[in-house]
C-alpha positions as a printed NumPy array, in Angstrom:
array([[ 99.303, 120.207,  93.153],
       [ 96.519, 121.374,  90.824],
       [ 99.122, 121.883,  88.085],
       [100.02 , 118.2  ,  88.407],
       [ 96.656, 116.565,  89.187],
       [ 94.915, 117.186,  85.885],
       [ 92.269, 115.145,  84.144],
       [ 95.042, 112.946,  82.712],
       [ 96.097, 111.966,  86.217],
       [ 92.509, 111.333,  87.337],
       [ 91.795, 108.988,  84.442],
       [ 95.335, 107.575,  84.237],
       [ 95.769, 106.78 ,  87.937],
       [ 92.267, 105.361,  88.335],
       [ 92.657, 103.309,  85.157],
       [ 95.991, 101.803,  86.145],
       [ 94.62 , 101.181,  89.645],
       [ 91.679,  99.333,  88.115],
       [ 94.021,  97.231,  85.968],
       [ 96.784,  96.494,  88.48 ],
       [ 95.96 ,  97.615,  92.014],
       [ 97.551,  99.924,  94.56 ],
       [101.139, 100.046,  93.309],
       [100.513, 102.995,  90.992],
       [ 99.69 , 105.074,  94.096],
       [103.396, 104.866,  94.93 ],
       [103.975, 107.329,  92.085],
       [102.134, 109.939,  94.153],
       [103.767, 109.119,  97.484],
       [107.212, 109.177,  95.915],
       [106.567, 112.804,  94.973],
       [106.779, 113.825,  98.664],
       [110.539, 113.361,  98.713],
       [110.993, 115.251,  95.46 ],
       [108.815, 118.134,  96.676],
       [110.924, 118.548,  99.791],
       [114.076, 118.381,  97.668],
       [112.572, 121.19 ,  95.564],
       [111.944, 123.462,  98.556],
       [115.117, 122.759, 100.518],
       [117.735, 122.13 ,  97.799],
       [116.737, 123.305,  94.322],
       [114.708, 126.476,  94.946],
       [117.398, 128.148,  97.133],
       [119.841, 127.773,  94.262],
       [117.34 , 128.977,  91.659],
       [116.4  , 132.056,  93.719],
       [120.021, 132.906,  94.494],
       [120.835, 132.602,  90.795],
       [118.012, 135.014,  89.943],
       [116.481, 132.841,  87.218],
       [112.912, 132.542,  85.945],
       [113.127, 129.467,  83.698],
       [115.106, 126.255,  84.014],
       [116.937, 126.683,  80.685],
       [117.93 , 130.141,  81.907],
       [119.545, 128.549,  84.977],
       [121.562, 126.183,  82.791],
       [122.653, 129.091,  80.616],
       [123.93 , 130.972,  83.677],
       [125.522, 127.851,  85.132],
       [127.341, 126.681,  82.012],
       [127.331, 129.598,  79.575],
       [126.779, 129.252,  75.86 ],
       [123.43 , 128.871,  74.182],
       [123.11 , 125.31 ,  72.903],
       [122.083, 123.754,  76.245],
       [119.442, 126.402,  76.882],
       [117.963, 126.024,  73.401],
       [118.073, 122.216,  73.695],
       [116.249, 122.335,  77.024],
       [113.579, 124.733,  75.782],
       [112.832, 122.706,  72.665],
       [112.845, 119.382,  74.567],
       [110.55 , 120.812,  77.242],
       [108.071, 121.968,  74.612],
       [108.178, 118.505,  72.975],
       [107.575, 116.841,  76.347],
       [104.656, 119.181,  77.006],
       [103.014, 118.175,  73.718],
       [103.621, 114.414,  74.054],
       [103.047, 113.889,  77.777],
       [100.991, 116.826,  79.039],
       [ 98.863, 118.713,  76.537],
       [ 97.894, 115.715,  74.393],
       [ 97.128, 113.357,  77.273],
       [ 95.141, 115.958,  79.224],
       [ 93.059, 116.788,  76.192],
       [ 92.463, 113.121,  75.391],
       [ 91.487, 112.216,  78.939],
       [ 89.291, 115.282,  79.332],
       [ 87.559, 114.552,  76.032],
       [ 87.117, 110.904,  77.044],
       [ 85.462, 111.993,  80.289],
       [ 83.12 , 114.374,  78.5  ],
       [ 82.213, 111.779,  75.907],
       [ 81.357, 109.128,  78.502],
       [ 79.691, 111.513,  80.955],
       [ 77.67 , 113.812,  78.728],
       [ 77.609, 112.217,  75.297],
       [ 78.828, 115.439,  73.7  ],
       [ 80.592, 115.465,  70.359],
       [ 84.253, 114.829,  71.173],
       [ 85.745, 117.57 ,  69.026],
       [ 83.166, 120.26 ,  69.743],
       [ 83.462, 119.851,  73.517],
       [ 87.255, 119.9  ,  73.366],
       [ 87.362, 123.01 ,  71.195],
       [ 85.02 , 124.835,  73.578],
       [ 87.074, 123.852,  76.625],
       [ 90.351, 124.859,  75.023],
       [ 88.869, 128.155,  73.9  ],
       [ 87.695, 129.044,  77.433],
       [ 91.013, 127.923,  78.886],
       [ 93.021, 129.953,  76.389],
       [ 90.968, 133.122,  76.947],
       [ 91.643, 133.454,  80.655],
       [ 95.237, 132.274,  80.28 ],
       [ 95.862, 134.897,  77.612],
       [ 94.024, 137.608,  79.53 ],
       [ 95.466, 136.874,  82.953],
       [ 98.83 , 135.157,  82.553],
       [100.435, 133.403,  85.528],
       [ 98.51 , 135.418,  88.115],
       [ 95.164, 134.142,  86.806],
       [ 96.533, 130.62 ,  86.66 ],
       [ 97.663, 130.692,  90.305],
       [ 94.396, 132.152,  91.633],
       [ 92.154, 129.757,  89.691],
       [ 94.364, 126.804,  90.669],
       [ 93.871, 127.566,  94.362],
       [ 90.089, 127.315,  93.974],
       [ 90.173, 124.343,  91.593],
       [ 92.4  , 122.323,  93.91 ],
       [ 89.763, 122.647,  96.633],
       [ 86.979, 121.646,  94.205],
       [ 88.938, 118.625,  92.964],
       [ 89.777, 117.32 ,  96.424],
       [ 86.253, 117.758,  97.862],
       [ 84.5  , 116.275,  94.837],
       [ 86.84 , 113.296,  94.655],
       [ 86.447, 112.662,  98.402],
       [ 82.653, 112.569,  98.044],
       [ 82.918, 109.962,  95.284],
       [ 85.429, 107.974,  97.335],
       [ 83.047, 107.659, 100.296],
       [ 80.116, 106.722,  98.053],
       [ 82.238, 104.089,  96.332],
       [ 83.572, 102.585,  99.551],
       [ 80.053, 102.431, 100.962],
       [ 78.959, 100.495,  97.861],
       [ 81.661,  97.807,  98.132],
       [ 81.713,  97.444, 101.94 ],
       [ 84.708,  99.673, 102.716],
       [ 88.309,  98.458, 102.479],
       [ 87.655,  94.832, 103.468],
       [ 84.825,  94.615, 100.96 ],
       [ 87.032,  96.121,  98.252],
       [ 89.703,  93.485,  98.877],
       [ 87.138,  90.717,  98.506],
       [ 85.22 ,  92.114,  95.514],
       [ 88.292,  93.249,  93.553],
       [ 89.901,  89.824,  93.839],
       [ 86.813,  88.263,  92.205],
       [ 86.188,  90.998,  89.598],
       [ 86.283,  88.783,  86.5  ],
       [ 84.401,  89.664,  83.283],
       [ 81.821,  87.196,  81.948],
       [ 83.49 ,  86.971,  78.528],
       [ 87.171,  86.001,  78.679],
       [ 89.873,  84.925,  76.246],
       [ 90.302,  81.119,  76.633],
       [ 93.611,  79.691,  77.883],
       [ 94.796,  83.047,  79.274],
       [ 95.041,  84.658,  82.69 ],
       [ 94.781,  88.328,  81.73 ],
       [ 91.182,  88.472,  82.979],
       [ 92.283,  87.659,  86.539],
       [ 93.063,  90.498,  88.967],
       [ 96.658,  90.5  ,  90.185],
       [ 97.336,  88.491,  93.345],
       [ 99.552,  91.328,  94.637],
       [ 97.002,  94.042,  93.828],
       [ 96.922,  95.336,  97.425],
       [100.708,  95.6  ,  97.836],
       [103.004,  98.457,  96.834],
       [106.21 ,  96.404,  96.699],
       [106.102,  93.816,  93.921],
       [108.458,  91.232,  92.479],
       [111.538,  92.909,  90.924],
       [111.353,  90.647,  87.823],
       [107.725,  89.637,  87.23 ],
       [105.937,  92.602,  88.851],
       [104.071,  95.041,  86.634],
       [105.625,  97.849,  88.734],
       [108.771,  96.256,  90.285],
       [109.721,  97.628,  93.684],
       [113.318,  98.688,  92.805],
       [111.92 , 100.654,  89.884],
       [109.227, 102.178,  92.099],
       [111.803, 103.369,  94.641],
       [114.857, 104.276,  92.553],
       [113.762, 104.558,  88.926],
       [110.683, 106.567,  89.84 ],
       [112.801, 108.964,  91.914],
       [114.591, 109.943,  88.692],
       [111.285, 110.871,  87.069],
       [110.015, 112.571,  90.237],
       [113.087, 114.814,  90.477],
       [112.635, 115.828,  86.855],
       [108.922, 116.541,  87.294],
       [109.023, 118.362,  90.633],
       [112.482, 119.97 ,  90.677],
       [113.381, 120.828,  87.068],
       [110.089, 121.064,  85.152],
       [109.051, 124.64 ,  84.36 ],
       [105.334, 123.96 ,  84.969],
       [105.968, 123.014,  88.602],
       [109.034, 125.071,  89.5  ],
       [107.554, 128.379,  88.312],
       [105.07 , 128.2  ,  91.209],
       [107.875, 128.056,  93.75 ],
       [109.823, 130.798,  91.987],
       [106.769, 133.065,  92.17 ],
       [106.684, 132.785,  95.986],
       [107.346, 135.912,  98.038],
       [110.382, 134.4  ,  99.736],
       [112.126, 131.089, 100.402],
       [109.976, 130.229, 103.438],
       [106.829, 130.605, 101.34 ],
       [108.34 , 128.303,  98.712],
       [109.172, 125.689, 101.375],
       [105.694, 125.955, 102.845],
       [104.212, 125.386,  99.403],
       [106.35 , 122.259,  98.978],
       [105.2  , 120.898, 102.355],
       [101.535, 121.593, 101.585],
       [101.931, 119.922,  98.201],
       [103.489, 116.911,  99.915],
       [100.511, 116.591, 102.266],
       [ 98.076, 116.83 ,  99.362],
       [ 99.942, 114.113,  97.429],
       [ 99.013, 111.64 , 100.175],
       [ 95.358, 111.697,  99.1  ],
       [ 95.34 , 110.573,  95.406],
       [ 95.926, 106.964,  96.527],
       [ 92.625, 107.102,  98.4  ],
       [ 90.428, 109.285,  96.176],
       [ 91.751, 108.306,  92.714],
       [ 93.546, 104.92 ,  92.764],
       [ 91.169, 103.092,  95.123],
       [ 88.027, 104.421,  93.388],
       [ 89.525, 103.029,  90.173],
       [ 89.74 ,  99.619,  91.85 ],
       [ 86.182, 100.06 ,  93.148],
       [ 85.037, 100.72 ,  89.584],
       [ 86.522,  97.424,  88.39 ],
       [ 85.   ,  95.588,  91.36 ],
       [ 81.528,  96.962,  90.556],
       [ 81.694,  96.873,  86.735],
       [ 84.1  ,  94.069,  85.709],
       [ 82.468,  93.492,  82.327],
       [ 83.183,  97.048,  81.148],
       [ 86.222,  98.248,  83.121],
       [ 87.882,  94.817,  83.261],
       [ 87.067,  93.621,  79.733],
       [ 89.737,  91.547,  77.947],
       [ 88.058,  90.36 ,  74.742],
       [ 89.178,  92.773,  71.962],
       [ 85.741,  92.906,  70.323],
       [ 83.967,  93.633,  73.611],
       [ 86.516,  96.303,  74.571],
       [ 86.2  ,  97.947,  71.177],
       [ 82.447,  98.15 ,  71.681],
       [ 82.743,  99.515,  75.243],
       [ 85.424, 102.185,  74.872],
       [ 86.841, 102.032,  71.346],
       [ 90.188, 100.491,  72.376],
       [ 90.838,  96.816,  71.673],
       [ 93.599,  96.458,  74.295],
       [ 91.41 ,  97.32 ,  77.316],
       [ 89.015,  99.812,  78.87 ],
       [ 90.609, 100.543,  82.231],
       [ 90.769, 104.246,  81.292],
       [ 86.985, 104.548,  81.696],
       [ 87.124, 103.437,  85.356],
       [ 86.769, 106.911,  86.898],
       [ 84.14 , 108.347,  84.497],
       [ 82.153, 105.105,  84.795],
       [ 82.084, 105.462,  88.573],
       [ 80.933, 109.074,  88.33 ],
       [ 78.082, 108.27 ,  85.938],
       [ 76.839, 105.192,  87.794],
       [ 77.211, 106.176,  91.466],
       [ 76.835, 109.918,  91.808],
       [ 73.344, 111.422,  92.226],
       [ 72.373, 114.155,  89.796],
       [ 73.605, 117.151,  91.77 ],
       [ 76.874, 115.572,  92.796],
       [ 77.405, 114.232,  89.282],
       [ 77.423, 117.827,  88.094],
       [ 79.936, 118.632,  90.814],
       [ 82.26 , 115.877,  89.614],
       [ 81.95 , 117.015,  86.007],
       [ 82.954, 120.471,  87.243],
       [ 85.901, 118.882,  89.073],
       [ 87.142, 117.179,  85.923],
       [ 86.718, 120.299,  83.822],
       [ 88.543, 122.308,  86.487],
       [ 91.347, 119.749,  86.458],
       [ 91.598, 119.877,  82.677],
       [ 91.616, 123.666,  82.543],
       [ 94.002, 123.99 ,  85.478],
       [ 96.535, 121.66 ,  83.912],
       [ 96.268, 123.242,  80.48 ],
       [ 96.567, 126.806,  81.793],
       [ 99.752, 125.893,  83.645],
       [101.234, 124.246,  80.556],
       [100.196, 127.021,  78.183],
       [101.635, 129.705,  80.458],
       [104.899, 127.828,  81.064],
       [105.296, 127.023,  77.364],
       [104.831, 130.657,  76.373],
       [107.369, 131.72 ,  79.017],
       [109.937, 129.245,  77.7  ],
       [109.34 , 130.252,  74.091],
       [109.473, 134.002,  74.702],
       [112.471, 134.138,  77.041],
       [114.622, 131.31 ,  75.707],
       [113.828, 131.332,  71.982],
       [112.121, 134.549,  70.846],
       [114.547, 136.851,  72.642],
       [117.396, 135.239,  70.708],
       [115.691, 136.214,  67.46 ],
       [114.609, 139.667,  68.648],
       [117.215, 140.782,  71.161],
       [115.803, 144.309,  71.482],
       [112.167, 143.266,  71.781],
       [110.074, 145.477,  74.043],
       [108.073, 144.15 ,  76.981],
       [104.857, 144.659,  75.023],
       [106.2  , 142.616,  72.109],
       [107.25 , 139.785,  74.434],
       [103.817, 139.707,  76.09 ],
       [101.962, 139.68 ,  72.757],
       [104.22 , 136.997,  71.257],
       [103.641, 134.842,  74.336],
       [ 99.87 , 135.158,  73.916],
       [100.067, 134.296,  70.205],
       [102.204, 131.25 ,  70.999],
       [ 99.47 , 130.025,  73.37 ],
       [ 96.979, 130.255,  70.511],
       [ 99.339, 128.201,  68.322],
       [ 99.561, 125.553,  71.066],
       [ 95.753, 125.427,  71.201],
       [ 95.581, 124.743,  67.466],
       [ 98.266, 122.048,  67.688],
       [ 96.421, 120.477,  70.623],
       [ 93.163, 120.244,  68.691],
       [ 94.94 , 118.685,  65.697],
       [ 96.603, 116.165,  68.052],
       [ 93.294, 114.684,  69.29 ],
       [ 92.906, 112.047,  66.52 ],
       [ 96.485, 110.883,  67.046],
       [ 95.917, 110.358,  70.764],
       [ 92.702, 108.467,  70.071],
       [ 94.473, 106.044,  67.724],
       [ 97.497, 105.698,  70.011],
       [ 95.469, 104.74 ,  73.084],
       [ 97.274, 101.764,  74.651],
       [ 94.661, 101.052,  77.294],
       [ 96.734, 102.485,  80.171],
       [ 97.096, 106.215,  79.815],
       [ 99.247, 106.599,  82.927],
       [101.747, 104.019,  81.657],
       [102.002, 105.915,  78.385],
       [102.778, 109.186,  80.205],
       [105.406, 107.653,  82.485],
       [107.101, 105.567,  79.791],
       [107.559, 108.537,  77.436],
       [108.939, 110.544,  80.36 ],
       [111.343, 107.684,  81.171],
       [112.864, 107.904,  77.7  ],
       [113.409, 111.68 ,  77.578],
       [113.656, 113.093,  81.126],
       [116.452, 111.112,  82.943],
       [119.353, 112.968,  81.222],
       [117.86 , 116.253,  82.436],
       [117.623, 114.915,  85.998],
       [121.275, 113.817,  85.889],
       [122.365, 117.204,  84.554],
       [120.551, 119.294,  87.177],
       [121.789, 117.152,  90.075],
       [125.38 , 117.417,  88.864],
       [125.03 , 121.128,  88.018],
       [123.912, 121.942,  91.562],
       [126.235, 119.639,  93.52 ],
       [129.373, 119.287,  91.372],
       [131.322, 122.448,  90.524],
       [133.642, 120.562,  88.153],
       [130.874, 119.979,  85.569],
       [131.258, 122.258,  82.546],
       [129.398, 123.106,  79.348],
       [130.901, 120.49 ,  76.988],
       [130.226, 117.741,  79.536],
       [126.646, 118.902,  80.085],
       [125.873, 119.174,  76.377],
       [127.369, 115.859,  75.261],
       [125.889, 114.065,  78.264],
       [122.457, 115.32 ,  77.176],
       [123.156, 114.19 ,  73.607],
       [124.154, 110.675,  74.705],
       [121.079, 110.366,  76.906],
       [118.784, 111.71 ,  74.186],
       [120.135, 109.266,  71.594],
       [119.699, 106.236,  73.87 ],
       [116.253, 107.368,  75.005],
       [115.029, 108.001,  71.465],
       [116.131, 104.513,  70.374],
       [114.049, 102.939,  73.149],
       [111.074, 105.237,  72.423],
       [111.118, 104.438,  68.687],
       [111.227, 100.703,  69.435],
       [108.264, 101.216,  71.789],
       [106.225, 102.82 ,  69.016],
       [107.187, 100.162,  66.448],
       [106.313,  97.185,  68.684],
       [102.959,  97.805,  70.335],
       [101.812,  95.974,  73.46 ],
       [100.003,  92.731,  72.481],
       [ 96.339,  92.23 ,  73.318],
       [ 95.18 ,  89.448,  75.608],
       [ 95.966,  86.044,  74.047],
       [ 98.446,  87.414,  71.482],
       [102.068,  86.281,  71.453],
       [104.538,  88.887,  72.726],
       [106.979,  89.398,  69.842],
       [108.66 ,  92.486,  71.243],
       [112.482,  92.588,  71.637],
       [113.897,  91.615,  75.025],
       [115.019,  95.196,  75.703],
       [111.347,  96.152,  75.574],
       [109.469,  93.314,  77.27 ],
       [112.12 ,  92.335,  79.867],
       [113.448,  95.806,  80.822],
       [110.768,  97.807,  82.644],
       [110.64 , 101.496,  81.775],
       [111.432, 102.457,  85.383],
       [114.603, 100.352,  85.26 ],
       [115.432, 101.985,  81.933],
       [114.979, 105.442,  83.488],
       [117.498, 104.639,  86.224],
       [120.006, 103.167,  83.753],
       [119.631, 106.136,  81.408],
       [120.156, 108.61 ,  84.261],
       [123.348, 106.863,  85.392],
       [124.612, 106.57 ,  81.806],
       [124.013, 110.274,  81.176],
       [125.74 , 111.216,  84.443],
       [128.797, 109.133,  83.517],
       [128.997, 110.805,  80.112],
       [128.67 , 114.278,  81.685],
       [131.414, 113.601,  84.23 ],
       [133.845, 111.984,  81.758],
       [133.596, 114.753,  79.174],
       [133.848, 117.431,  81.897],
       [137.015, 115.866,  83.302],
       [138.566, 115.871,  79.832],
       [137.865, 119.58 ,  79.258],
       [138.833, 122.768,  81.162],
       [136.775, 123.565,  84.304],
       [134.652, 126.658,  84.81 ],
       [136.515, 129.324,  86.854],
       [135.459, 129.326,  90.508],
       [134.495, 133.017,  90.505],
       [131.887, 132.403,  87.783],
       [129.97 , 129.895,  89.919],
       [128.788, 132.371,  92.578],
       [125.115, 131.743,  93.506],
       [124.863, 128.929,  90.933],
       [125.567, 125.775,  93.001],
       [124.551, 124.43 ,  96.396],
       [128.023, 125.164,  97.768],
       [128.148, 128.749,  96.426],
       [124.512, 129.808,  96.876],
       [125.42 , 132.346,  99.608],
       [128.368, 133.75 ,  97.68 ],
       [127.312, 136.868,  95.803],
       [128.898, 137.918,  92.539],
       [131.554, 140.625,  92.849],
       [129.683, 142.982,  90.538],
       [126.154, 143.099,  89.173],
       [125.931, 142.795,  85.416],
       [123.818, 145.806,  84.596],
       [123.965, 145.239,  80.842],
       [121.325, 142.554,  81.088],
       [119.174, 144.297,  83.69 ],
       [116.607, 145.404,  81.158],
       [116.137, 141.866,  79.858],
       [116.061, 140.414,  83.367],
       [113.503, 143.013,  84.421],
       [111.114, 141.694,  81.762],
       [111.616, 138.171,  83.077],
       [110.722, 138.885,  86.695],
       [107.418, 137.375,  87.848],
       [104.929, 139.947,  89.16 ],
       [103.999, 137.735,  92.17 ],
       [107.587, 138.031,  93.443],
       [106.796, 141.631,  94.346],
       [108.162, 143.768,  91.519],
       [105.044, 145.882,  91.457],
       [105.663, 146.87 ,  95.084],
       [109.245, 147.922,  94.416],
       [108.99 , 149.772,  91.128],
       [107.582, 153.276,  91.301],
       [107.623, 155.742,  88.489],
       [109.725, 158.856,  89.076],
       [108.49 , 160.635,  85.969],
       [107.403, 164.212,  86.445],
       [103.944, 165.509,  85.745],
       [105.205, 167.405,  82.706],
       [106.33 , 164.179,  81.067],
       [102.98 , 162.525,  81.77 ],
       [101.143, 165.434,  80.181],
       [103.292, 165.374,  77.062],
       [102.862, 161.616,  76.584],
       [100.395, 160.964,  73.797],
       [ 97.274, 159.1  ,  74.899],
       [ 96.799, 155.925,  72.815],
       [ 93.499, 155.375,  70.955],
       [ 90.654, 153.506,  72.687],
       [ 91.031, 150.333,  70.607],
       [ 94.705, 150.103,  71.532],
       [ 94.004, 150.671,  75.244],
       [ 91.384, 147.881,  75.137],
       [ 93.871, 145.566,  73.42 ],
       [ 96.601, 146.351,  75.963],
       [ 94.177, 145.786,  78.841],
       [ 93.128, 142.387,  77.433],
       [ 96.767, 141.306,  77.137],
       [ 97.576, 142.467,  80.678],
       [ 99.831, 145.318,  79.547],
       [100.066, 148.723,  81.147],
       [ 98.447, 151.607,  79.283],
       [100.636, 154.165,  81.008],
       [104.292, 155.08 ,  80.419],
       [106.833, 152.385,  81.268],
       [108.641, 152.922,  84.599],
       [112.328, 153.718,  84.511],
       [114.881, 152.425,  87.02 ],
       [118.245, 153.838,  87.94 ],
       [121.248, 151.542,  88.28 ],
       [120.969, 151.69 ,  92.079],
       [117.257, 150.767,  91.956],
       [117.981, 147.873,  89.635],
       [120.715, 146.617,  91.937],
       [118.399, 146.847,  94.97 ],
       [115.646, 145.043,  93.063],
       [118.018, 142.243,  92.103],
       [119.271, 141.852,  95.687],
       [115.67 , 141.66 ,  96.942],
       [114.629, 139.034,  94.414],
       [117.716, 136.85 ,  94.895],
       [117.676, 136.817,  98.708],
       [117.432, 133.372, 100.345],
       [117.428, 134.653, 103.912],
       [114.651, 133.302, 106.181],
       [113.13 , 134.411, 109.453],
       [114.071, 131.888, 112.187],
       [110.452, 131.266, 113.249],
       [109.169, 130.361, 109.777],
       [112.301, 128.402, 108.985],
       [111.64 , 126.243, 112.062],
       [107.945, 125.842, 111.213],
       [108.81 , 124.626, 107.715],
       [111.467, 122.211, 108.994],
       [109.156, 120.68 , 111.622],
       [106.377, 120.193, 109.085],
       [108.795, 118.607, 106.637],
       [109.901, 116.06 , 109.257],
       [106.265, 115.316, 110.141],
       [105.408, 114.848, 106.469],
       [108.304, 112.417, 105.948],
       [107.227, 110.425, 109.013],
       [103.679, 110.031, 107.661],
       [105.039, 109.118, 104.244],
       [107.315, 106.364, 105.59 ],
       [104.452, 104.949, 107.666],
       [102.164, 104.729, 104.622],
       [104.853, 103.006, 102.54 ],
       [105.413, 100.467, 105.327],
       [101.69 ,  99.855, 105.932],
       [100.751,  99.245, 102.298],
       [104.092,  97.774, 101.27 ]])
């Protein structure tokens, strides 16, 4: 959860909640279904296939290289546009409002600290720090939630005060200063609603499946679990935690508008420009404004720590996942005989390059601020992610899908999505009182509807091209689909064992299985590296001793251990019962707030 709930989500969810009400909380509750699909459907296939990255799974499933390269490059682009840039912008916005620091200096310092412990510790450091930061985020946000509710008179008081939260200065002959009449309902009109209910249920599910079941940042946590039951338990725990953002992020955003309508709810472009620097609205400052105004000194420091933890947690996950994608799916194609040390060092250098790009991206994000950060994140995702969702669903459930169908389906989806995204950038959202001159495909077709249409269109293209080209032989699909996940390959491909060994995550237990069989004579004859080199290797997380060697039998045993999807009956039952309980709670919440 801490990989997903970064500072961008804090500011984005609270800001959209301040502007439009509860409906944006449905984005979090929808994730429950996708998380369970990850643990019970996708992860068993990924583990059985023995993959570490999502492009690697597609390469095993379909063969060839163009799909894997396409996925790696697109994932890195998505990380820059929807993850790194928005997290940095929102974190910098929080610092600027909370502390009055220089925007660029504070961001550079934060990125430097984040990069140091990501480079030094890799995924292990990211997982351990995330566990602590998740606890800090939840506790700090809960404290602010109770203070805020006490200020407005709890839920009944919020309903009354939010409905009358109108700024003193308005734009004449408009209604954009009025809070929405359906602000306290999840399900909204399918045509006139700002988040229409069919899009919230069906279109959002497309984005949720991409985010939680095919995105490297999220999936790598499940793939680093000790076994399948641990991965399922993590999905269930994540589903429980996703219940809370509605209460400690979205509703506090609404509380902020109810208490400070002139700043958070401003509509006059000149006033908004003075308050937050964005003429189209200042809803993004809802959460930082609440922290500054309501929290006492000690707790204010706690909340600043929460936001910094969220920013660093999100960035460490993205930096680590990006370096993994680059090293395994791109660099190894350039340097096929690269050693493990070279791969580790290149991954660290790539993180540093991402840091530089992120810093250079700050001015662009500032100028591109549309007033609703969360809408920006979701709309960009809606234009690029649905073809990937369609491909993974078909790859896992339909054995007839082949490489030409997958590739050309992705190309069709990418072309259509890019057209919509370019139009979105050309025609910006009008300010209050301005005439909406955008094309009908933009102003009348909600981005969640577009996501659903694009997913279906991509799936049709994938199926049609696959049916017109030869199928993949049945024996080559062992362990790669839902129907063949228990079917082991007839022989283990030992040619690629060395490369696969470098791709195995340490948390999956490799260190417990691999033991050096070298004799003492060999250890004595090995030259001891100089001190500066040992310090460098230690900083990068590399071993200073001789590399362990594995026989073919040891490699085969290691592969069988890491690709096992067997579960102990007790823990399998515990996970299943908790999943059913989680779904029951989720359905109740949808019905209650619907």
